Amino acid sequence: MPDEQGILVIGLGLIGSSLLAALRKNGYQGRLLGCDRDKDSVATALEMQLIDEGHTEPQAMLSSASLVVLAVPVMTLPELVGHLAPSVRPDQVMTDVGSTKGAMCEAIIRRLGEMPSWLVPGHPIAGSERSGVSAANAELYCRHRVILTPVDQTAPTAVTRVEKLWRACGAEVETLSVEHHDAVLARTSHLPHLLAFSLVDGLARRDERLEIFRYAAGGFRDFTRIAGSDPVMWRDIYLANRDAVLAALNEFESGVKQLRQAVESGDGDAMLSILSRASHARHYFDTLLNQKSYQAMEQRNIRYRAAHGGKVQGRIRVPGDKSMSHRAIMLGALAEGVTEVEGFLEGEDSLATLQAFREMGVAIEGPHQGRVVIHGVGLHGLKQPAGALYLGNSGTAMRLFSGLLAGQSFTTTLTGDASLTRRPMDRVAQPLRLMGASIETAEGGRPPLSIHGKQGLRGIDYDMPMASAQVKSCLLLAGMYAEGTTRVREPATTRDHTERMLTGFGYPVRREGDQAIIEGGGRLTAGPIDVPADISSAAFFLVAAAITPEADLVLEHVGINPTRIGVINILRQMGANLELLDQREVGGEPVADIRVRHSRLKGIDIPVDQVPLAIDELPVLFIAAANAEGVTRLREASELRVKESDRLQAMADGLTVLGVEHTLYEDGIDITGGHYGGGRVDSLGDHRIAMAFTVAALRAGEDILIEDCANVATSFPDFLQLVNRIGLRVEEQTVDS
Ligand code: S3P
């Protein structure tokens, strides 16, 4: 609760009186004072016991409060501030609730010469089409945002006191600059209100108005609810935030124009592209509101509590392959015709790729239960996105996009989350520049990337310094847009999904020894894609079953592409009991059901040629090593240090917590198997570290708490359901950070 000596609210409308109601309800002990020009409002507030004392003259009450909230219309606010300023004591703080900030601050500066240090401009993003003191609602600010826009002169202590006031009412407080606030609000609030007012006005002016209202159902009602809002207040907002509103209106008009053209010309694909992009964005907004999405979760700590022990029994299918899901969307979007994808991974990483193509004008239906339908636009049909493409946590997306965007005719910016922003992008930027591409990175070759699309890329002959399928794929995608031949030589075999899928789309890629070779100027033809279950996700279960007595588990329809089965080869060498059942080929990729049962594992020297083939599975293989007899040695795996986290360090730190004996090297680790305990480990926001330590709990002496697990949603959204289904006991705890 705020420790203020009395709080005075000037203006007893919905906003002011709801604040009083919230303070009262949440147990504020000091005196609540209210002031309004309208004496009936003051009387009602007293009657409702919202205030202890009321008056119609602000000056009369000013000295009795240490915090004053100016809940009057924006247009009258500067005058009120000017009027009160001479009487404000140094210990007093004021804040306002106006929905525009720029014009208000300017008007105050005109009156007082500068912004007073005791005034904290604020704006609660809450409201209702109802108004007046009788509409007071103690819950109005609960889980709503309040934006504060302090300026240089504002005293930091004043800001802290105002933050405390709003938090006491259940609000989430954030700070923006005045200009940023006004631009954002013009788009998210002022424009939609303007449209609602205008639509209702337009319809109501027509002769058949009675009929229109009689038959107007849900859509009209939902869209126009806000047209019942206070006209005077909204006039003032449009007067105050004129320029930002006009800018928002311009953007809106150009969007409507595009949709209009599509309707006029009966262009179904263009309509679908706009509508599905919007529909997806609206659903995404819902998940954000419900705090379900990864981006929202980034601000929260999802912690797993994995109970020690448990069994591993059953038959499951893990989600679709992440590498193939990204590529299916990319090639489907660039193909001619309609691509139907089954088994698509609905994880945050591949969804980021999907959304990025929507933003470049590709119509995509779904995903719905792993099914996605992509209306390809051809190799040269992408459109410039309106803003930067946000690729979340996905290094694969960023590196592959770099290649295919280098050959477009427009400029794009690629951004991502905090982890992605730390990852090296020079490994793609440098060879792309050799092809003639124009790419800027941030310092140290990190994201964001600015890719100035260019016609006239040239094929190159490139020796990759590291074994990376992402770099290889990036260059092959750029190679489609380049003149002549692009050859990429890999120092060790890496996953070849790009080559296989390109070939499946009718775009040949040759293989000569250690080189993948593509000619520019071809085309992609759409076709169906069946994405098998991801062996990288299956790996957690392979190890879980291998280390747990009496385990017997079947993993269905797992992709066993020879460039991905390092985990199977390594586990077998350690003595695991794995059977590949019903081996078959689906859409150019080998697939099998994998049965795995418990057996005694022994430590091995992991063959270096298996490292790139098991690169994503190594964290969970460390857990297998911790349960094996003797020492397991890994070398030439420094690539692990530049994944979603420094995986060598993250795993070593966690193993230390559990008491597993190990020695860490720059490019690897030695792990000695044996009994180990539990404790609190940090996944560092890396999905594979989080899932590896969950598996470790099966043989731990005590429970394992794993911090920072929200990121599991990037590759394996229903991981917790599946582990609990087969016999582990893992629960999720949400901790606000
Ligand atoms: C991937 C390649 C690998 C892997 C990543 C997915 C791909 O990265 O770690 O999770 O889809 O091409 P590198 O190619 O950088 O080793």
PDB file of N, CA and C in Angstrom, residues 373-446:
ATOM      1  N   VAL A 373      -1.533 -25.225 -44.812  1.00  0.00           N
ATOM      2  CA  VAL A 373      -1.649 -25.130 -46.274  1.00  0.00           C
ATOM      3  C   VAL A 373      -1.035 -23.792 -46.703  1.00  0.00           C
ATOM      4  N   ILE A 374      -0.030 -23.886 -47.565  1.00  0.00           N
ATOM      5  CA  ILE A 374       0.709 -22.676 -47.955  1.00  0.00           C
ATOM      6  C   ILE A 374       0.421 -22.367 -49.420  1.00  0.00           C
ATOM      7  N   HIS A 375      -0.048 -21.167 -49.673  1.00  0.00           N
ATOM      8  CA  HIS A 375      -0.313 -20.748 -51.050  1.00  0.00           C
ATOM      9  C   HIS A 375       0.950 -20.051 -51.562  1.00  0.00           C
ATOM     10  N   GLY A 376       1.792 -20.833 -52.223  1.00  0.00           N
ATOM     11  CA  GLY A 376       3.103 -20.334 -52.643  1.00  0.00           C
ATOM     12  C   GLY A 376       2.992 -19.134 -53.571  1.00  0.00           C
ATOM     13  N   VAL A 377       4.003 -18.248 -53.499  1.00  0.00           N
ATOM     14  CA  VAL A 377       3.980 -17.046 -54.339  1.00  0.00           C
ATOM     15  C   VAL A 377       5.080 -17.089 -55.399  1.00  0.00           C
ATOM     16  N   GLY A 378       5.847 -18.182 -55.422  1.00  0.00           N
ATOM     17  CA  GLY A 378       6.948 -18.262 -56.388  1.00  0.00           C
ATOM     18  C   GLY A 378       8.194 -17.603 -55.823  1.00  0.00           C
ATOM     19  N   LEU A 379       9.339 -17.894 -56.457  1.00  0.00           N
ATOM     20  CA  LEU A 379      10.619 -17.414 -55.917  1.00  0.00           C
ATOM     21  C   LEU A 379      10.706 -15.888 -55.852  1.00  0.00           C
ATOM     22  N   HIS A 380       9.926 -15.202 -56.716  1.00  0.00           N
ATOM     23  CA  HIS A 380      10.039 -13.732 -56.746  1.00  0.00           C
ATOM     24  C   HIS A 380       8.756 -13.041 -56.301  1.00  0.00           C
ATOM     25  N   GLY A 381       7.924 -13.766 -55.558  1.00  0.00           N
ATOM     26  CA  GLY A 381       6.608 -13.187 -55.219  1.00  0.00           C
ATOM     27  C   GLY A 381       6.482 -12.614 -53.821  1.00  0.00           C
ATOM     28  N   LEU A 382       7.563 -12.627 -53.022  1.00  0.00           N
ATOM     29  CA  LEU A 382       7.432 -12.090 -51.655  1.00  0.00           C
ATOM     30  C   LEU A 382       7.296 -10.573 -51.698  1.00  0.00           C
ATOM     31  N   LYS A 383       6.596 -10.031 -50.681  1.00  0.00           N
ATOM     32  CA  LYS A 383       6.461  -8.569 -50.607  1.00  0.00           C
ATOM     33  C   LYS A 383       7.222  -8.055 -49.397  1.00  0.00           C
ATOM     34  N   GLN A 384       7.640  -6.812 -49.465  1.00  0.00           N
ATOM     35  CA  GLN A 384       8.384  -6.241 -48.337  1.00  0.00           C
ATOM     36  C   GLN A 384       7.488  -6.186 -47.103  1.00  0.00           C
ATOM     37  N   PRO A 385       7.954  -6.704 -45.960  1.00  0.00           N
ATOM     38  CA  PRO A 385       7.134  -6.640 -44.748  1.00  0.00           C
ATOM     39  C   PRO A 385       7.079  -5.202 -44.225  1.00  0.00           C
ATOM     40  N   ALA A 386       6.016  -4.897 -43.473  1.00  0.00           N
ATOM     41  CA  ALA A 386       5.848  -3.516 -43.001  1.00  0.00           C
ATOM     42  C   ALA A 386       6.899  -3.146 -41.961  1.00  0.00           C
ATOM     43  N   GLY A 387       7.377  -4.126 -41.206  1.00  0.00           N
ATOM     44  CA  GLY A 387       8.376  -3.807 -40.175  1.00  0.00           C
ATOM     45  C   GLY A 387       9.410  -4.910 -40.113  1.00  0.00           C
ATOM     46  N   ALA A 388      10.185  -4.902 -39.028  1.00  0.00           N
ATOM     47  CA  ALA A 388      11.207  -5.943 -38.848  1.00  0.00           C
ATOM     48  C   ALA A 388      10.535  -7.298 -38.664  1.00  0.00           C
ATOM     49  N   LEU A 389      11.191  -8.358 -39.116  1.00  0.00           N
ATOM     50  CA  LEU A 389      10.671  -9.706 -38.884  1.00  0.00           C
ATOM     51  C   LEU A 389      11.247 -10.209 -37.566  1.00  0.00           C
ATOM     52  N   TYR A 390      10.371 -10.576 -36.635  1.00  0.00           N
ATOM     53  CA  TYR A 390      10.799 -11.035 -35.316  1.00  0.00           C
ATOM     54  C   TYR A 390      10.873 -12.553 -35.333  1.00  0.00           C
ATOM     55  N   LEU A 391      12.056 -13.103 -35.121  1.00  0.00           N
ATOM     56  CA  LEU A 391      12.235 -14.548 -35.258  1.00  0.00           C
ATOM     57  C   LEU A 391      12.424 -15.245 -33.919  1.00  0.00           C
ATOM     58  N   GLY A 392      12.052 -14.570 -32.845  1.00  0.00           N
ATOM     59  CA  GLY A 392      12.048 -15.193 -31.517  1.00  0.00           C
ATOM     60  C   GLY A 392      13.411 -15.734 -31.148  1.00  0.00           C
ATOM     61  N   ASN A 393      13.432 -17.042 -30.867  1.00  0.00           N
ATOM     62  CA  ASN A 393      14.611 -17.717 -30.346  1.00  0.00           C
ATOM     63  C   ASN A 393      15.353 -18.482 -31.443  1.00  0.00           C
ATOM     64  N   SER A 394      14.887 -18.347 -32.688  1.00  0.00           N
ATOM     65  CA  SER A 394      15.288 -19.311 -33.702  1.00  0.00           C
ATOM     66  C   SER A 394      16.502 -18.921 -34.552  1.00  0.00           C
ATOM     67  N   GLY A 395      17.620 -19.552 -34.258  1.00  0.00           N
ATOM     68  CA  GLY A 395      18.828 -19.366 -35.058  1.00  0.00           C
ATOM     69  C   GLY A 395      18.633 -19.920 -36.458  1.00  0.00           C
ATOM     70  N   THR A 396      17.952 -21.054 -36.566  1.00  0.00           N
ATOM     71  CA  THR A 396      17.711 -21.650 -37.884  1.00  0.00           C
ATOM     72  C   THR A 396      16.957 -20.659 -38.761  1.00  0.00           C
ATOM     73  N   ALA A 397      15.872 -20.083 -38.204  1.00  0.00           N
ATOM     74  CA  ALA A 397      15.077 -19.145 -39.006  1.00  0.00           C
ATOM     75  C   ALA A 397      15.959 -17.990 -39.455  1.00  0.00           C
ATOM     76  N   MET A 398      16.725 -17.421 -38.531  1.00  0.00           N
ATOM     77  CA  MET A 398      17.490 -16.233 -38.905  1.00  0.00           C
ATOM     78  C   MET A 398      18.532 -16.554 -39.977  1.00  0.00           C
ATOM     79  N   ARG A 399      19.189 -17.687 -39.850  1.00  0.00           N
ATOM     80  CA  ARG A 399      20.266 -17.981 -40.812  1.00  0.00           C
ATOM     81  C   ARG A 399      19.684 -18.372 -42.171  1.00  0.00           C
ATOM     82  N   LEU A 400      18.617 -19.123 -42.183  1.00  0.00           N
ATOM     83  CA  LEU A 400      18.040 -19.508 -43.483  1.00  0.00           C
ATOM     84  C   LEU A 400      17.374 -18.308 -44.157  1.00  0.00           C
ATOM     85  N   PHE A 401      16.695 -17.487 -43.344  1.00  0.00           N
ATOM     86  CA  PHE A 401      16.085 -16.284 -43.922  1.00  0.00           C
ATOM     87  C   PHE A 401      17.147 -15.383 -44.547  1.00  0.00           C
ATOM     88  N   SER A 402      18.308 -15.287 -43.904  1.00  0.00           N
ATOM     89  CA  SER A 402      19.353 -14.407 -44.445  1.00  0.00           C
ATOM     90  C   SER A 402      19.642 -14.784 -45.889  1.00  0.00           C
ATOM     91  N   GLY A 403      19.735 -16.079 -46.155  1.00  0.00           N
ATOM     92  CA  GLY A 403      20.033 -16.527 -47.512  1.00  0.00           C
ATOM     93  C   GLY A 403      18.924 -16.194 -48.477  1.00  0.00           C
ATOM     94  N   LEU A 404      17.699 -16.504 -48.092  1.00  0.00           N
ATOM     95  CA  LEU A 404      16.647 -16.300 -49.099  1.00  0.00           C
ATOM     96  C   LEU A 404      16.262 -14.834 -49.249  1.00  0.00           C
ATOM     97  N   LEU A 405      16.516 -14.023 -48.201  1.00  0.00           N
ATOM     98  CA  LEU A 405      16.173 -12.605 -48.328  1.00  0.00           C
ATOM     99  C   LEU A 405      17.252 -11.826 -49.086  1.00  0.00           C
ATOM    100  N   ALA A 406      18.472 -12.379 -49.100  1.00  0.00           N
ATOM    101  CA  ALA A 406      19.561 -11.691 -49.806  1.00  0.00           C
ATOM    102  C   ALA A 406      19.238 -11.541 -51.292  1.00  0.00           C
ATOM    103  N   GLY A 407      18.387 -12.432 -51.801  1.00  0.00           N
ATOM    104  CA  GLY A 407      18.095 -12.383 -53.239  1.00  0.00           C
ATOM    105  C   GLY A 407      16.797 -11.669 -53.582  1.00  0.00           C
ATOM    106  N   GLN A 408      16.154 -11.018 -52.603  1.00  0.00           N
ATOM    107  CA  GLN A 408      14.887 -10.332 -52.903  1.00  0.00           C
ATOM    108  C   GLN A 408      15.158  -8.921 -53.426  1.00  0.00           C
ATOM    109  N   SER A 409      14.082  -8.227 -53.789  1.00  0.00           N
ATOM    110  CA  SER A 409      14.299  -6.873 -54.325  1.00  0.00           C
ATOM    111  C   SER A 409      14.018  -5.821 -53.256  1.00  0.00           C
ATOM    112  N   PHE A 410      13.842  -6.251 -51.991  1.00  0.00           N
ATOM    113  CA  PHE A 410      13.542  -5.264 -50.938  1.00  0.00           C
ATOM    114  C   PHE A 410      14.450  -5.485 -49.734  1.00  0.00           C
ATOM    115  N   THR A 411      14.405  -4.525 -48.830  1.00  0.00           N
ATOM    116  CA  THR A 411      15.244  -4.582 -47.628  1.00  0.00           C
ATOM    117  C   THR A 411      14.442  -5.135 -46.456  1.00  0.00           C
ATOM    118  N   THR A 412      15.080  -5.973 -45.648  1.00  0.00           N
ATOM    119  CA  THR A 412      14.393  -6.535 -44.478  1.00  0.00           C
ATOM    120  C   THR A 412      15.321  -6.459 -43.277  1.00  0.00           C
ATOM    121  N   THR A 413      14.702  -6.327 -42.110  1.00  0.00           N
ATOM    122  CA  THR A 413      15.466  -6.386 -40.860  1.00  0.00           C
ATOM    123  C   THR A 413      15.012  -7.611 -40.091  1.00  0.00           C
ATOM    124  N   LEU A 414      15.971  -8.372 -39.586  1.00  0.00           N
ATOM    125  CA  LEU A 414      15.657  -9.574 -38.813  1.00  0.00           C
ATOM    126  C   LEU A 414      16.067  -9.354 -37.362  1.00  0.00           C
ATOM    127  N   THR A 415      15.123  -9.588 -36.449  1.00  0.00           N
ATOM    128  CA  THR A 415      15.435  -9.442 -35.022  1.00  0.00           C
ATOM    129  C   THR A 415      15.017 -10.714 -34.292  1.00  0.00           C
ATOM    130  N   GLY A 416      15.359 -10.776 -33.011  1.00  0.00           N
ATOM    131  CA  GLY A 416      14.963 -11.941 -32.218  1.00  0.00           C
ATOM    132  C   GLY A 416      15.031 -11.625 -30.743  1.00  0.00           C
ATOM    133  N   ASP A 417      14.902 -12.661 -29.931  1.00  0.00           N
ATOM    134  CA  ASP A 417      14.901 -12.455 -28.483  1.00  0.00           C
ATOM    135  C   ASP A 417      16.331 -12.282 -27.963  1.00  0.00           C
ATOM    136  N   ALA A 418      16.452 -12.178 -26.629  1.00  0.00           N
ATOM    137  CA  ALA A 418      17.754 -11.872 -26.037  1.00  0.00           C
ATOM    138  C   ALA A 418      18.783 -12.945 -26.390  1.00  0.00           C
ATOM    139  N   SER A 419      18.374 -14.214 -26.381  1.00  0.00           N
ATOM    140  CA  SER A 419      19.333 -15.284 -26.670  1.00  0.00           C
ATOM    141  C   SER A 419      19.789 -15.214 -28.126  1.00  0.00           C
ATOM    142  N   LEU A 420      18.845 -15.035 -29.036  1.00  0.00           N
ATOM    143  CA  LEU A 420      19.202 -14.983 -30.459  1.00  0.00           C
ATOM    144  C   LEU A 420      20.119 -13.787 -30.744  1.00  0.00           C
ATOM    145  N   THR A 421      19.873 -12.698 -30.034  1.00  0.00           N
ATOM    146  CA  THR A 421      20.658 -11.485 -30.250  1.00  0.00           C
ATOM    147  C   THR A 421      22.128 -11.680 -29.875  1.00  0.00           C
ATOM    148  N   ARG A 422      22.404 -12.721 -29.090  1.00  0.00           N
ATOM    149  CA  ARG A 422      23.809 -12.982 -28.726  1.00  0.00           C
ATOM    150  C   ARG A 422      24.491 -13.944 -29.693  1.00  0.00           C
ATOM    151  N   ARG A 423      23.768 -14.492 -30.665  1.00  0.00           N
ATOM    152  CA  ARG A 423      24.352 -15.573 -31.464  1.00  0.00           C
ATOM    153  C   ARG A 423      25.069 -15.054 -32.722  1.00  0.00           C
ATOM    154  N   PRO A 424      26.127 -15.778 -33.135  1.00  0.00           N
ATOM    155  CA  PRO A 424      26.955 -15.276 -34.240  1.00  0.00           C
ATOM    156  C   PRO A 424      26.251 -15.394 -35.592  1.00  0.00           C
ATOM    157  N   MET A 425      26.189 -14.287 -36.303  1.00  0.00           N
ATOM    158  CA  MET A 425      25.568 -14.287 -37.633  1.00  0.00           C
ATOM    159  C   MET A 425      26.585 -14.016 -38.741  1.00  0.00           C
ATOM    160  N   ASP A 426      27.828 -13.722 -38.353  1.00  0.00           N
ATOM    161  CA  ASP A 426      28.859 -13.511 -39.362  1.00  0.00           C
ATOM    162  C   ASP A 426      29.074 -14.765 -40.198  1.00  0.00           C
ATOM    163  N   ARG A 427      28.832 -15.909 -39.585  1.00  0.00           N
ATOM    164  CA  ARG A 427      29.024 -17.156 -40.328  1.00  0.00           C
ATOM    165  C   ARG A 427      28.137 -17.230 -41.571  1.00  0.00           C
ATOM    166  N   VAL A 428      27.010 -16.495 -41.590  1.00  0.00           N
ATOM    167  CA  VAL A 428      26.231 -16.410 -42.832  1.00  0.00           C
ATOM    168  C   VAL A 428      26.479 -15.093 -43.558  1.00  0.00           C
ATOM    169  N   ALA A 429      26.668 -14.004 -42.793  1.00  0.00           N
ATOM    170  CA  ALA A 429      26.824 -12.693 -43.444  1.00  0.00           C
ATOM    171  C   ALA A 429      28.064 -12.676 -44.342  1.00  0.00           C
ATOM    172  N   GLN A 430      29.171 -13.269 -43.846  1.00  0.00           N
ATOM    173  CA  GLN A 430      30.407 -13.202 -44.639  1.00  0.00           C
ATOM    174  C   GLN A 430      30.301 -13.941 -45.981  1.00  0.00           C
ATOM    175  N   PRO A 431      29.916 -15.212 -46.013  1.00  0.00           N
ATOM    176  CA  PRO A 431      29.809 -15.850 -47.337  1.00  0.00           C
ATOM    177  C   PRO A 431      28.739 -15.214 -48.217  1.00  0.00           C
ATOM    178  N   LEU A 432      27.657 -14.710 -47.602  1.00  0.00           N
ATOM    179  CA  LEU A 432      26.636 -14.057 -48.440  1.00  0.00           C
ATOM    180  C   LEU A 432      27.218 -12.809 -49.097  1.00  0.00           C
ATOM    181  N   ARG A 433      28.072 -12.091 -48.348  1.00  0.00           N
ATOM    182  CA  ARG A 433      28.706 -10.909 -48.947  1.00  0.00           C
ATOM    183  C   ARG A 433      29.588 -11.325 -50.118  1.00  0.00           C
ATOM    184  N   LEU A 434      30.241 -12.483 -49.984  1.00  0.00           N
ATOM    185  CA  LEU A 434      31.060 -12.962 -51.113  1.00  0.00           C
ATOM    186  C   LEU A 434      30.186 -13.204 -52.344  1.00  0.00           C
ATOM    187  N   MET A 435      28.918 -13.506 -52.108  1.00  0.00           N
ATOM    188  CA  MET A 435      28.000 -13.724 -53.244  1.00  0.00           C
ATOM    189  C   MET A 435      27.485 -12.396 -53.795  1.00  0.00           C
ATOM    190  N   GLY A 436      27.868 -11.285 -53.136  1.00  0.00           N
ATOM    191  CA  GLY A 436      27.430  -9.966 -53.601  1.00  0.00           C
ATOM    192  C   GLY A 436      26.283  -9.399 -52.788  1.00  0.00           C
ATOM    193  N   ALA A 437      25.911 -10.078 -51.711  1.00  0.00           N
ATOM    194  CA  ALA A 437      24.783  -9.585 -50.903  1.00  0.00           C
ATOM    195  C   ALA A 437      25.223  -8.418 -50.043  1.00  0.00           C
ATOM    196  N   SER A 438      24.240  -7.618 -49.655  1.00  0.00           N
ATOM    197  CA  SER A 438      24.534  -6.464 -48.822  1.00  0.00           C
ATOM    198  C   SER A 438      23.827  -6.649 -47.473  1.00  0.00           C
ATOM    199  N   ILE A 439      24.632  -6.934 -46.443  1.00  0.00           N
ATOM    200  CA  ILE A 439      24.074  -7.278 -45.127  1.00  0.00           C
ATOM    201  C   ILE A 439      24.794  -6.499 -44.044  1.00  0.00           C
ATOM    202  N   GLU A 440      24.007  -5.908 -43.145  1.00  0.00           N
ATOM    203  CA  GLU A 440      24.632  -5.274 -41.986  1.00  0.00           C
ATOM    204  C   GLU A 440      24.255  -6.044 -40.739  1.00  0.00           C
ATOM    205  N   THR A 441      25.219  -6.189 -39.850  1.00  0.00           N
ATOM    206  CA  THR A 441      24.931  -6.826 -38.562  1.00  0.00           C
ATOM    207  C   THR A 441      25.181  -5.793 -37.475  1.00  0.00           C
ATOM    208  N   ALA A 442      24.735  -6.101 -36.265  1.00  0.00           N
ATOM    209  CA  ALA A 442      25.124  -5.257 -35.140  1.00  0.00           C
ATOM    210  C   ALA A 442      26.546  -5.637 -34.759  1.00  0.00           C
ATOM    211  N   GLU A 443      27.085  -4.964 -33.725  1.00  0.00           N
ATOM    212  CA  GLU A 443      28.470  -5.185 -33.322  1.00  0.00           C
ATOM    213  C   GLU A 443      28.784  -6.661 -33.099  1.00  0.00           C
ATOM    214  N   GLY A 444      29.938  -7.058 -33.536  1.00  0.00           N
ATOM    215  CA  GLY A 444      30.377  -8.440 -33.318  1.00  0.00           C
ATOM    216  C   GLY A 444      29.647  -9.445 -34.186  1.00  0.00           C
ATOM    217  N   GLY A 445      29.026  -8.960 -35.278  1.00  0.00           N
ATOM    218  CA  GLY A 445      28.335  -9.875 -36.182  1.00  0.00           C
ATOM    219  C   GLY A 445      27.077 -10.472 -35.576  1.00  0.00           C
ATOM    220  N   ARG A 446      26.449  -9.756 -34.644  1.00  0.00           N
ATOM    221  CA  ARG A 446      25.227 -10.267 -33.984  1.00  0.00           C
ATOM    222  C   ARG A 446      23.997  -9.640 -34.621  1.00  0.00           C
TER     223      ARG A 446
END
